[in-house]
PDB file of C-alpha atoms in Angstrom:
ATOM      1  CA  UNK W  49       0.000   0.000   0.000  1.00 41.00           C
ATOM      2  CA  UNK W  50       1.434   3.385  -1.010  1.00 48.00           C
ATOM      3  CA  UNK W  51       2.296   5.808   1.744  1.00 53.00           C
ATOM      4  CA  UNK W  52       0.039   8.827   2.095  1.00 53.00           C
ATOM      5  CA  UNK W  53       1.426  12.295   1.318  1.00 51.00           C
ATOM      6  CA  UNK W  54       1.198  13.263   4.996  1.00 56.00           C
ATOM      7  CA  UNK W  55       3.285  10.290   6.086  1.00 65.00           C
ATOM      8  CA  UNK W  56       5.997  11.189   3.589  1.00 84.00           C
ATOM      9  CA  UNK W  57       6.318  14.847   4.608  1.00 91.00           C
ATOM     10  CA  UNK W  58       8.079  16.578   7.467  1.00 94.00           C
ATOM     11  CA  UNK W  59       8.647  20.166   8.540  1.00 95.00           C
ATOM     12  CA  UNK W  60      11.935  21.554   9.793  1.00 96.00           C
ATOM     13  CA  UNK W  61      14.013  24.735   9.988  1.00 96.00           C
ATOM     14  CA  UNK W  62      17.014  24.680   7.682  1.00 96.00           C
ATOM     15  CA  UNK W  63      19.947  26.786   6.546  1.00 97.00           C
ATOM     16  CA  UNK W  64      21.084  26.501   2.943  1.00 97.00           C
ATOM     17  CA  UNK W  65      24.770  25.567   2.805  1.00 97.00           C
ATOM     18  CA  UNK W  66      25.203  24.991  -0.922  1.00 95.00           C
ATOM     19  CA  UNK W  67      23.211  24.722  -4.150  1.00 94.00           C
ATOM     20  CA  UNK W  68      23.650  22.953  -7.502  1.00 91.00           C
ATOM     21  CA  UNK W  69      21.777  23.525 -10.739  1.00 90.00           C
ATOM     22  CA  UNK W  70      19.588  20.639 -11.855  1.00 89.00           C
ATOM     23  CA  UNK W  71      18.106  20.632 -15.330  1.00 83.00           C
ATOM     24  CA  UNK W  72      16.755  23.899 -16.663  1.00 85.00           C
ATOM     25  CA  UNK W  73      14.787  25.157 -13.674  1.00 86.00           C
ATOM     26  CA  UNK W  74      15.476  23.027 -10.595  1.00 90.00           C
ATOM     27  CA  UNK W  75      18.143  23.196  -7.931  1.00 92.00           C
ATOM     28  CA  UNK W  76      19.685  20.684  -5.550  1.00 95.00           C
ATOM     29  CA  UNK W  77      20.130  22.058  -2.046  1.00 96.00           C
ATOM     30  CA  UNK W  78      22.525  20.955   0.663  1.00 97.00           C
ATOM     31  CA  UNK W  79      20.685  21.833   3.866  1.00 97.00           C
ATOM     32  CA  UNK W  80      21.582  21.750   7.530  1.00 97.00           C
ATOM     33  CA  UNK W  81      18.345  21.263   9.428  1.00 95.00           C
ATOM     34  CA  UNK W  82      17.582  21.765  13.077  1.00 94.00           C
ATOM     35  CA  UNK W  83      16.146  18.293  13.726  1.00 92.00           C
ATOM     36  CA  UNK W  84      17.168  16.057  10.803  1.00 92.00           C
ATOM     37  CA  UNK W  85      20.832  16.940  10.368  1.00 92.00           C
ATOM     38  CA  UNK W  86      22.227  17.335   6.888  1.00 94.00           C
ATOM     39  CA  UNK W  87      19.641  16.873   4.140  1.00 95.00           C
ATOM     40  CA  UNK W  88      19.971  16.953   0.363  1.00 95.00           C
ATOM     41  CA  UNK W  89      16.800  18.027  -1.370  1.00 95.00           C
ATOM     42  CA  UNK W  90      15.441  19.207  -4.712  1.00 95.00           C
ATOM     43  CA  UNK W  91      13.668  22.550  -5.071  1.00 92.00           C
ATOM     44  CA  UNK W  92      11.693  22.294  -8.280  1.00 90.00           C
ATOM     45  CA  UNK W  93      11.254  25.318 -10.512  1.00 82.00           C
ATOM     46  CA  UNK W  94      13.149  27.705  -8.210  1.00 83.00           C
ATOM     47  CA  UNK W  95      15.315  29.069 -11.015  1.00 83.00           C
ATOM     48  CA  UNK W  96      12.308  30.359 -12.912  1.00 83.00           C
ATOM     49  CA  UNK W  97      11.513  34.058 -12.481  1.00 74.00           C
ATOM     50  CA  UNK W  98       7.974  33.065 -11.555  1.00 69.00           C
ATOM     51  CA  UNK W  99       9.116  30.928  -8.597  1.00 73.00           C
ATOM     52  CA  UNK W 100       7.404  31.886  -5.355  1.00 73.00           C
ATOM     53  CA  UNK W 101      10.247  30.832  -3.074  1.00 75.00           C
ATOM     54  CA  UNK W 102      13.418  30.736  -5.153  1.00 73.00           C
ATOM     55  CA  UNK W 103      14.986  33.684  -3.303  1.00 81.00           C
ATOM     56  CA  UNK W 104      14.267  31.981   0.023  1.00 88.00           C
ATOM     57  CA  UNK W 105      16.492  29.052  -0.913  1.00 92.00           C
ATOM     58  CA  UNK W 106      19.706  30.843  -1.794  1.00 92.00           C
ATOM     59  CA  UNK W 107      22.936  30.052   0.113  1.00 94.00           C
ATOM     60  CA  UNK W 108      23.107  31.316   3.720  1.00 96.00           C
ATOM     61  CA  UNK W 109      19.329  31.778   3.956  1.00 95.00           C
ATOM     62  CA  UNK W 110      17.352  30.221   6.810  1.00 96.00           C
ATOM     63  CA  UNK W 111      13.824  28.994   6.201  1.00 96.00           C
ATOM     64  CA  UNK W 112      11.091  26.850   7.653  1.00 96.00           C
ATOM     65  CA  UNK W 113      10.620  24.101   5.092  1.00 96.00           C
ATOM     66  CA  UNK W 114       8.048  21.465   4.302  1.00 96.00           C
ATOM     67  CA  UNK W 115       9.788  18.531   2.664  1.00 95.00           C
ATOM     68  CA  UNK W 116       8.690  15.168   1.364  1.00 94.00           C
ATOM     69  CA  UNK W 117      10.854  12.074   1.344  1.00 91.00           C
ATOM     70  CA  UNK W 118      12.033  11.037  -2.094  1.00 84.00           C
ATOM     71  CA  UNK W 119      13.800   7.979  -3.405  1.00 84.00           C
ATOM     72  CA  UNK W 120      17.243   9.598  -3.576  1.00 88.00           C
ATOM     73  CA  UNK W 121      16.653  13.231  -2.672  1.00 93.00           C
ATOM     74  CA  UNK W 122      13.944  14.854  -0.589  1.00 95.00           C
ATOM     75  CA  UNK W 123      11.711  17.468  -2.212  1.00 94.00           C
ATOM     76  CA  UNK W 124      11.039  20.986  -0.920  1.00 94.00           C
ATOM     77  CA  UNK W 125       7.341  21.782  -1.245  1.00 91.00           C
ATOM     78  CA  UNK W 126       7.078  24.922   0.918  1.00 92.00           C
ATOM     79  CA  UNK W 127       9.547  27.529   2.208  1.00 93.00           C
ATOM     80  CA  UNK W 128       9.031  30.410   4.628  1.00 93.00           C
ATOM     81  CA  UNK W 129      11.933  32.764   5.360  1.00 94.00           C
ATOM     82  CA  UNK W 130      13.174  32.864   8.961  1.00 93.00           C
ATOM     83  CA  UNK W 131      16.593  34.461   8.520  1.00 92.00           C
ATOM     84  CA  UNK W 132      17.336  36.520   5.413  1.00 93.00           C
ATOM     85  CA  UNK W 133      21.096  36.560   5.919  1.00 95.00           C
ATOM     86  CA  UNK W 134      22.078  35.892   2.314  1.00 92.00           C
ATOM     87  CA  UNK W 135      21.581  39.451   1.061  1.00 90.00           C
ATOM     88  CA  UNK W 136      23.727  41.122   3.731  1.00 93.00           C
ATOM     89  CA  UNK W 137      26.458  38.516   3.272  1.00 96.00           C
ATOM     90  CA  UNK W 138      26.520  38.498  -0.536  1.00 93.00           C
ATOM     91  CA  UNK W 139      26.837  42.293  -0.688  1.00 93.00           C
ATOM     92  CA  UNK W 140      30.306  42.218   0.881  1.00 95.00           C
ATOM     93  CA  UNK W 141      33.210  40.113  -0.444  1.00 95.00           C
ATOM     94  CA  UNK W 142      34.863  39.547   2.947  1.00 95.00           C
ATOM     95  CA  UNK W 143      31.583  38.442   4.497  1.00 96.00           C
ATOM     96  CA  UNK W 144      30.772  36.229   1.523  1.00 96.00           C
ATOM     97  CA  UNK W 145      34.080  34.360   1.523  1.00 96.00           C
ATOM     98  CA  UNK W 146      33.904  33.851   5.292  1.00 97.00           C
ATOM     99  CA  UNK W 147      30.353  32.502   4.961  1.00 97.00           C
ATOM    100  CA  UNK W 148      31.427  30.161   2.164  1.00 96.00           C
ATOM    101  CA  UNK W 149      34.157  28.727   4.394  1.00 97.00           C
ATOM    102  CA  UNK W 150      31.669  28.316   7.242  1.00 97.00           C
ATOM    103  CA  UNK W 151      29.210  26.537   4.957  1.00 97.00           C
ATOM    104  CA  UNK W 152      31.873  24.182   3.588  1.00 95.00           C
ATOM    105  CA  UNK W 153      33.047  23.333   7.106  1.00 95.00           C
ATOM    106  CA  UNK W 154      29.497  22.739   8.333  1.00 95.00           C
ATOM    107  CA  UNK W 155      28.752  20.491   5.384  1.00 94.00           C
ATOM    108  CA  UNK W 156      31.876  18.442   6.053  1.00 92.00           C
ATOM    109  CA  UNK W 157      31.394  18.160   9.816  1.00 92.00           C
ATOM    110  CA  UNK W 158      27.695  17.261   9.716  1.00 91.00           C
ATOM    111  CA  UNK W 159      28.319  14.714   6.978  1.00 82.00           C
ATOM    112  CA  UNK W 160      30.624  12.741   9.290  1.00 66.00           C
ATOM    113  CA  UNK W 161      28.952  13.636  12.619  1.00 63.00           C
ATOM    114  CA  UNK W 162      25.172  13.585  12.451  1.00 62.00           C
ATOM    115  CA  UNK W 163      24.645  13.278  16.202  1.00 71.00           C
ATOM    116  CA  UNK W 164      25.723  16.854  16.961  1.00 81.00           C
ATOM    117  CA  UNK W 165      23.965  18.384  13.952  1.00 84.00           C
ATOM    118  CA  UNK W 166      21.580  20.409  16.113  1.00 89.00           C
ATOM    119  CA  UNK W 167      24.474  22.129  17.885  1.00 94.00           C
ATOM    120  CA  UNK W 168      26.186  22.729  14.537  1.00 95.00           C
ATOM    121  CA  UNK W 169      22.955  24.250  13.200  1.00 96.00           C
ATOM    122  CA  UNK W 170      22.908  26.799  16.017  1.00 96.00           C
ATOM    123  CA  UNK W 171      26.564  27.668  15.425  1.00 97.00           C
ATOM    124  CA  UNK W 172      26.016  28.246  11.711  1.00 97.00           C
ATOM    125  CA  UNK W 173      22.925  30.368  12.294  1.00 97.00           C
ATOM    126  CA  UNK W 174      24.787  32.507  14.813  1.00 97.00           C
ATOM    127  CA  UNK W 175      27.752  32.975  12.489  1.00 98.00           C
ATOM    128  CA  UNK W 176      25.630  33.902   9.467  1.00 98.00           C
ATOM    129  CA  UNK W 177      23.576  36.342  11.539  1.00 97.00           C
ATOM    130  CA  UNK W 178      26.739  38.020  12.856  1.00 97.00           C
ATOM    131  CA  UNK W 179      28.217  38.238   9.346  1.00 97.00           C
ATOM    132  CA  UNK W 180      25.023  39.658   7.866  1.00 97.00           C
ATOM    133  CA  UNK W 181      24.815  42.355  10.527  1.00 96.00           C
ATOM    134  CA  UNK W 182      28.533  43.171  10.507  1.00 95.00           C
ATOM    135  CA  UNK W 183      28.831  42.643  14.253  1.00 95.00           C
ATOM    136  CA  UNK W 184      32.555  41.796  14.101  1.00 97.00           C
ATOM    137  CA  UNK W 185      35.334  41.502  11.533  1.00 97.00           C
ATOM    138  CA  UNK W 186      34.434  38.662   9.145  1.00 97.00           C
ATOM    139  CA  UNK W 187      37.716  36.830   9.706  1.00 96.00           C
ATOM    140  CA  UNK W 188      37.130  36.818  13.462  1.00 97.00           C
ATOM    141  CA  UNK W 189      33.602  35.454  13.056  1.00 98.00           C
ATOM    142  CA  UNK W 190      34.966  32.741  10.772  1.00 98.00           C
ATOM    143  CA  UNK W 191      37.779  31.668  13.096  1.00 98.00           C
ATOM    144  CA  UNK W 192      35.462  31.709  16.107  1.00 98.00           C
ATOM    145  CA  UNK W 193      33.005  29.509  14.244  1.00 98.00           C
ATOM    146  CA  UNK W 194      35.738  27.091  13.142  1.00 97.00           C
ATOM    147  CA  UNK W 195      37.050  26.668  16.684  1.00 98.00           C
ATOM    148  CA  UNK W 196      33.582  26.186  18.167  1.00 97.00           C
ATOM    149  CA  UNK W 197      32.557  23.789  15.412  1.00 96.00           C
ATOM    150  CA  UNK W 198      35.648  21.671  15.984  1.00 96.00           C
ATOM    151  CA  UNK W 199      34.943  21.687  19.717  1.00 96.00           C
ATOM    152  CA  UNK W 200      31.366  20.576  19.052  1.00 94.00           C
ATOM    153  CA  UNK W 201      32.711  17.727  16.922  1.00 92.00           C
ATOM    154  CA  UNK W 202      34.852  16.575  19.840  1.00 92.00           C
ATOM    155  CA  UNK W 203      38.140  18.274  18.926  1.00 95.00           C
ATOM    156  CA  UNK W 204      38.214  21.171  21.390  1.00 95.00           C
ATOM    157  CA  UNK W 205      41.664  22.783  21.386  1.00 96.00           C
ATOM    158  CA  UNK W 206      43.465  23.989  24.495  1.00 96.00           C
ATOM    159  CA  UNK W 207      45.033  27.428  24.481  1.00 96.00           C
ATOM    160  CA  UNK W 208      46.204  27.555  28.089  1.00 95.00           C
ATOM    161  CA  UNK W 209      47.049  24.251  29.791  1.00 96.00           C
ATOM    162  CA  UNK W 210      49.084  21.579  28.026  1.00 97.00           C
ATOM    163  CA  UNK W 211      46.803  19.588  25.741  1.00 96.00           C
ATOM    164  CA  UNK W 212      48.844  16.419  26.337  1.00 96.00           C
ATOM    165  CA  UNK W 213      49.721  16.293  30.038  1.00 96.00           C
ATOM    166  CA  UNK W 214      47.528  19.041  31.465  1.00 96.00           C
ATOM    167  CA  UNK W 215      50.381  21.070  32.911  1.00 97.00           C
ATOM    168  CA  UNK W 216      49.072  24.528  33.839  1.00 96.00           C
ATOM    169  CA  UNK W 217      49.780  27.240  31.276  1.00 89.00           C
ATOM    170  CA  UNK W 218      50.057  29.514  29.557  1.00 93.00           C
ATOM    171  CA  UNK W 219      52.558  27.795  27.274  1.00 95.00           C
ATOM    172  CA  UNK W 220      54.521  29.118  24.313  1.00 90.00           C
ATOM    173  CA  UNK W 221      54.099  26.252  21.833  1.00 97.00           C
ATOM    174  CA  UNK W 222      51.175  24.994  19.756  1.00 97.00           C
ATOM    175  CA  UNK W 223      50.753  21.549  18.179  1.00 97.00           C
ATOM    176  CA  UNK W 224      47.673  20.707  16.124  1.00 96.00           C
ATOM    177  CA  UNK W 225      48.230  16.918  16.340  1.00 95.00           C
ATOM    178  CA  UNK W 226      48.424  17.074  20.142  1.00 96.00           C
ATOM    179  CA  UNK W 227      45.394  19.341  20.516  1.00 96.00           C
ATOM    180  CA  UNK W 228      46.698  22.864  21.002  1.00 97.00           C
ATOM    181  CA  UNK W 229      49.024  24.408  23.579  1.00 97.00           C
ATOM    182  CA  UNK W 230      51.857  22.157  24.764  1.00 97.00           C
ATOM    183  CA  UNK W 231      54.379  22.494  27.581  1.00 97.00           C
ATOM    184  CA  UNK W 232      58.170  22.351  27.004  1.00 96.00           C
ATOM    185  CA  UNK W 233      58.267  18.674  28.017  1.00 97.00           C
ATOM    186  CA  UNK W 234      55.511  17.581  25.597  1.00 97.00           C
ATOM    187  CA  UNK W 235      56.422  19.920  22.762  1.00 97.00           C
ATOM    188  CA  UNK W 236      57.182  17.933  19.588  1.00 96.00           C
ATOM    189  CA  UNK W 237      59.718  19.134  16.990  1.00 95.00           C
ATOM    190  CA  UNK W 238      58.273  21.603  14.518  1.00 92.00           C
ATOM    191  CA  UNK W 239      55.653  23.020  16.879  1.00 95.00           C
ATOM    192  CA  UNK W 240      54.512  26.586  16.260  1.00 96.00           C
ATOM    193  CA  UNK W 241      55.547  29.325  18.693  1.00 97.00           C
ATOM    194  CA  UNK W 242      52.686  31.833  18.674  1.00 97.00           C
ATOM    195  CA  UNK W 243      52.859  35.077  20.589  1.00 97.00           C
ATOM    196  CA  UNK W 244      51.036  35.393  23.921  1.00 96.00           C
ATOM    197  CA  UNK W 245      48.657  37.861  22.230  1.00 97.00           C
ATOM    198  CA  UNK W 246      47.765  35.241  19.618  1.00 97.00           C
ATOM    199  CA  UNK W 247      47.020  32.602  22.257  1.00 97.00           C
ATOM    200  CA  UNK W 248      44.859  35.124  24.111  1.00 97.00           C
ATOM    201  CA  UNK W 249      42.955  35.868  20.908  1.00 98.00           C
ATOM    202  CA  UNK W 250      42.442  32.173  20.138  1.00 98.00           C
ATOM    203  CA  UNK W 251      41.070  31.557  23.624  1.00 97.00           C
ATOM    204  CA  UNK W 252      38.742  34.551  23.242  1.00 98.00           C
ATOM    205  CA  UNK W 253      37.436  33.299  19.889  1.00 98.00           C
ATOM    206  CA  UNK W 254      36.754  29.851  21.324  1.00 97.00           C
ATOM    207  CA  UNK W 255      34.861  31.186  24.351  1.00 96.00           C
ATOM    208  CA  UNK W 256      33.090  34.083  22.643  1.00 95.00           C
ATOM    209  CA  UNK W 257      34.967  36.856  24.468  1.00 97.00           C
ATOM    210  CA  UNK W 258      34.282  39.415  21.752  1.00 97.00           C
ATOM    211  CA  UNK W 259      35.529  42.396  23.739  1.00 97.00           C
ATOM    212  CA  UNK W 260      39.005  40.852  23.741  1.00 98.00           C
ATOM    213  CA  UNK W 261      38.767  39.597  20.149  1.00 98.00           C
ATOM    214  CA  UNK W 262      37.642  42.940  18.731  1.00 98.00           C
ATOM    215  CA  UNK W 263      40.587  44.730  20.367  1.00 97.00           C
ATOM    216  CA  UNK W 264      43.169  42.377  18.840  1.00 97.00           C
ATOM    217  CA  UNK W 265      45.727  43.676  16.366  1.00 96.00           C
ATOM    218  CA  UNK W 266      46.647  42.580  12.830  1.00 96.00           C
ATOM    219  CA  UNK W 267      49.587  40.376  13.837  1.00 97.00           C
ATOM    220  CA  UNK W 268      47.687  38.168  16.328  1.00 97.00           C
ATOM    221  CA  UNK W 269      44.769  37.893  13.898  1.00 96.00           C
ATOM    222  CA  UNK W 270      47.041  36.804  11.060  1.00 96.00           C
ATOM    223  CA  UNK W 271      48.900  34.295  13.227  1.00 97.00           C
ATOM    224  CA  UNK W 272      45.737  32.887  14.788  1.00 97.00           C
ATOM    225  CA  UNK W 273      44.168  32.411  11.351  1.00 96.00           C
ATOM    226  CA  UNK W 274      47.068  30.207  10.300  1.00 95.00           C
ATOM    227  CA  UNK W 275      46.857  28.121  13.455  1.00 96.00           C
ATOM    228  CA  UNK W 276      43.095  27.691  13.134  1.00 97.00           C
ATOM    229  CA  UNK W 277      43.408  26.650   9.484  1.00 94.00           C
ATOM    230  CA  UNK W 278      46.122  24.145  10.356  1.00 94.00           C
ATOM    231  CA  UNK W 279      44.121  22.730  13.247  1.00 96.00           C
ATOM    232  CA  UNK W 280      41.049  22.400  11.044  1.00 95.00           C
ATOM    233  CA  UNK W 281      42.975  20.719   8.237  1.00 93.00           C
ATOM    234  CA  UNK W 282      44.586  18.245  10.633  1.00 93.00           C
ATOM    235  CA  UNK W 283      41.272  17.040  12.024  1.00 92.00           C
ATOM    236  CA  UNK W 284      39.275  17.100   8.795  1.00 90.00           C
ATOM    237  CA  UNK W 285      42.179  15.505   6.904  1.00 84.00           C
ATOM    238  CA  UNK W 286      41.508  17.764   3.949  1.00 81.00           C
ATOM    239  CA  UNK W 287      42.028  21.332   2.782  1.00 81.00           C
ATOM    240  CA  UNK W 288      38.926  23.501   2.537  1.00 85.00           C
ATOM    241  CA  UNK W 289      38.956  25.135  -0.886  1.00 87.00           C
ATOM    242  CA  UNK W 290      36.940  28.132   0.276  1.00 90.00           C
ATOM    243  CA  UNK W 291      39.546  29.151   2.893  1.00 86.00           C
ATOM    244  CA  UNK W 292      41.996  30.275   0.209  1.00 85.00           C
ATOM    245  CA  UNK W 293      39.577  33.025  -0.838  1.00 82.00           C
ATOM    246  CA  UNK W 294      39.104  34.489   2.654  1.00 87.00           C
ATOM    247  CA  UNK W 295      40.493  37.982   3.065  1.00 73.00           C
ATOM    248  CA  UNK W 296      42.967  38.292   5.940  1.00 71.00           C
ATOM    249  CA  UNK W 297      44.441  41.378   7.570  1.00 62.00           C
TER     250      UNK W 297
END
C-alpha cells in the first residue's frame, strides 16, 4: 500500500549551505536542518523568475521548510523565510568568503557527525547572523566559528594548559596533532611558537569573548588564522577550498 502524502512529509528549519543547478529550472540544495541533520533536497522550478520561493532558498538563507521524502533526494514543497542573511552577506566580499568557508566546514562536519547536527545548526545560524549584521570583523567570526565547530565535533583545542599532560599554562608552543598548547616537556619538533597575544585571541574566539577579540591587532589575527586553518585541516584531513579566498588582515 502506497504511503500517504502526509506520512511522507516533514517540517523543519534549515539553513542553505550549498546549491547545484539541476536541469533547466530546478536546484539541488545541501541543507543543515535543526532536527534532521544534513539533508539533500530538490527545489523544483526555483530558477524560474515566476518561482514563489526561489529567493528563500539561496545560500546562507534560513527557512522553515516542508519537505517530502524522495527515493534519492527529498523534495522541498514549501519555504518560509526565517533568517534573510544571504543578502547582507553576498553584498560584501569579505563576508561572503567567510560565509562560504563556514558553509563548507558545516557540510563536512555534519556529513561525518550527524549526532551533533543540532548544535552545529545553532553555530552556523549565529555565524551567518553576525556576518550579515557586521557585528565583528568577518575573519574573526569565521575563526570563532571554526574553533567552536571543531569543539562541538569533539576536537576542542586547548590554548592555556598543556593539551597532552595538562600542565598549567600559559605555554609558548602549539601543536595541532596534540590538541593545542603544549608544555616544554611535551612539545614535539616543529611546533609553532605563537605570541602570547595570539594565544589570548584564540582563547577569546573559542569562548566568545568578543571584547578581547575585537581589540586584537593585525599580527595576532594573522597568526591565529594560520593556526586555526592548520588545526582544522589536521582534524578534517583535507584542505577547505573556500579558505583560500578568505580575506585576511
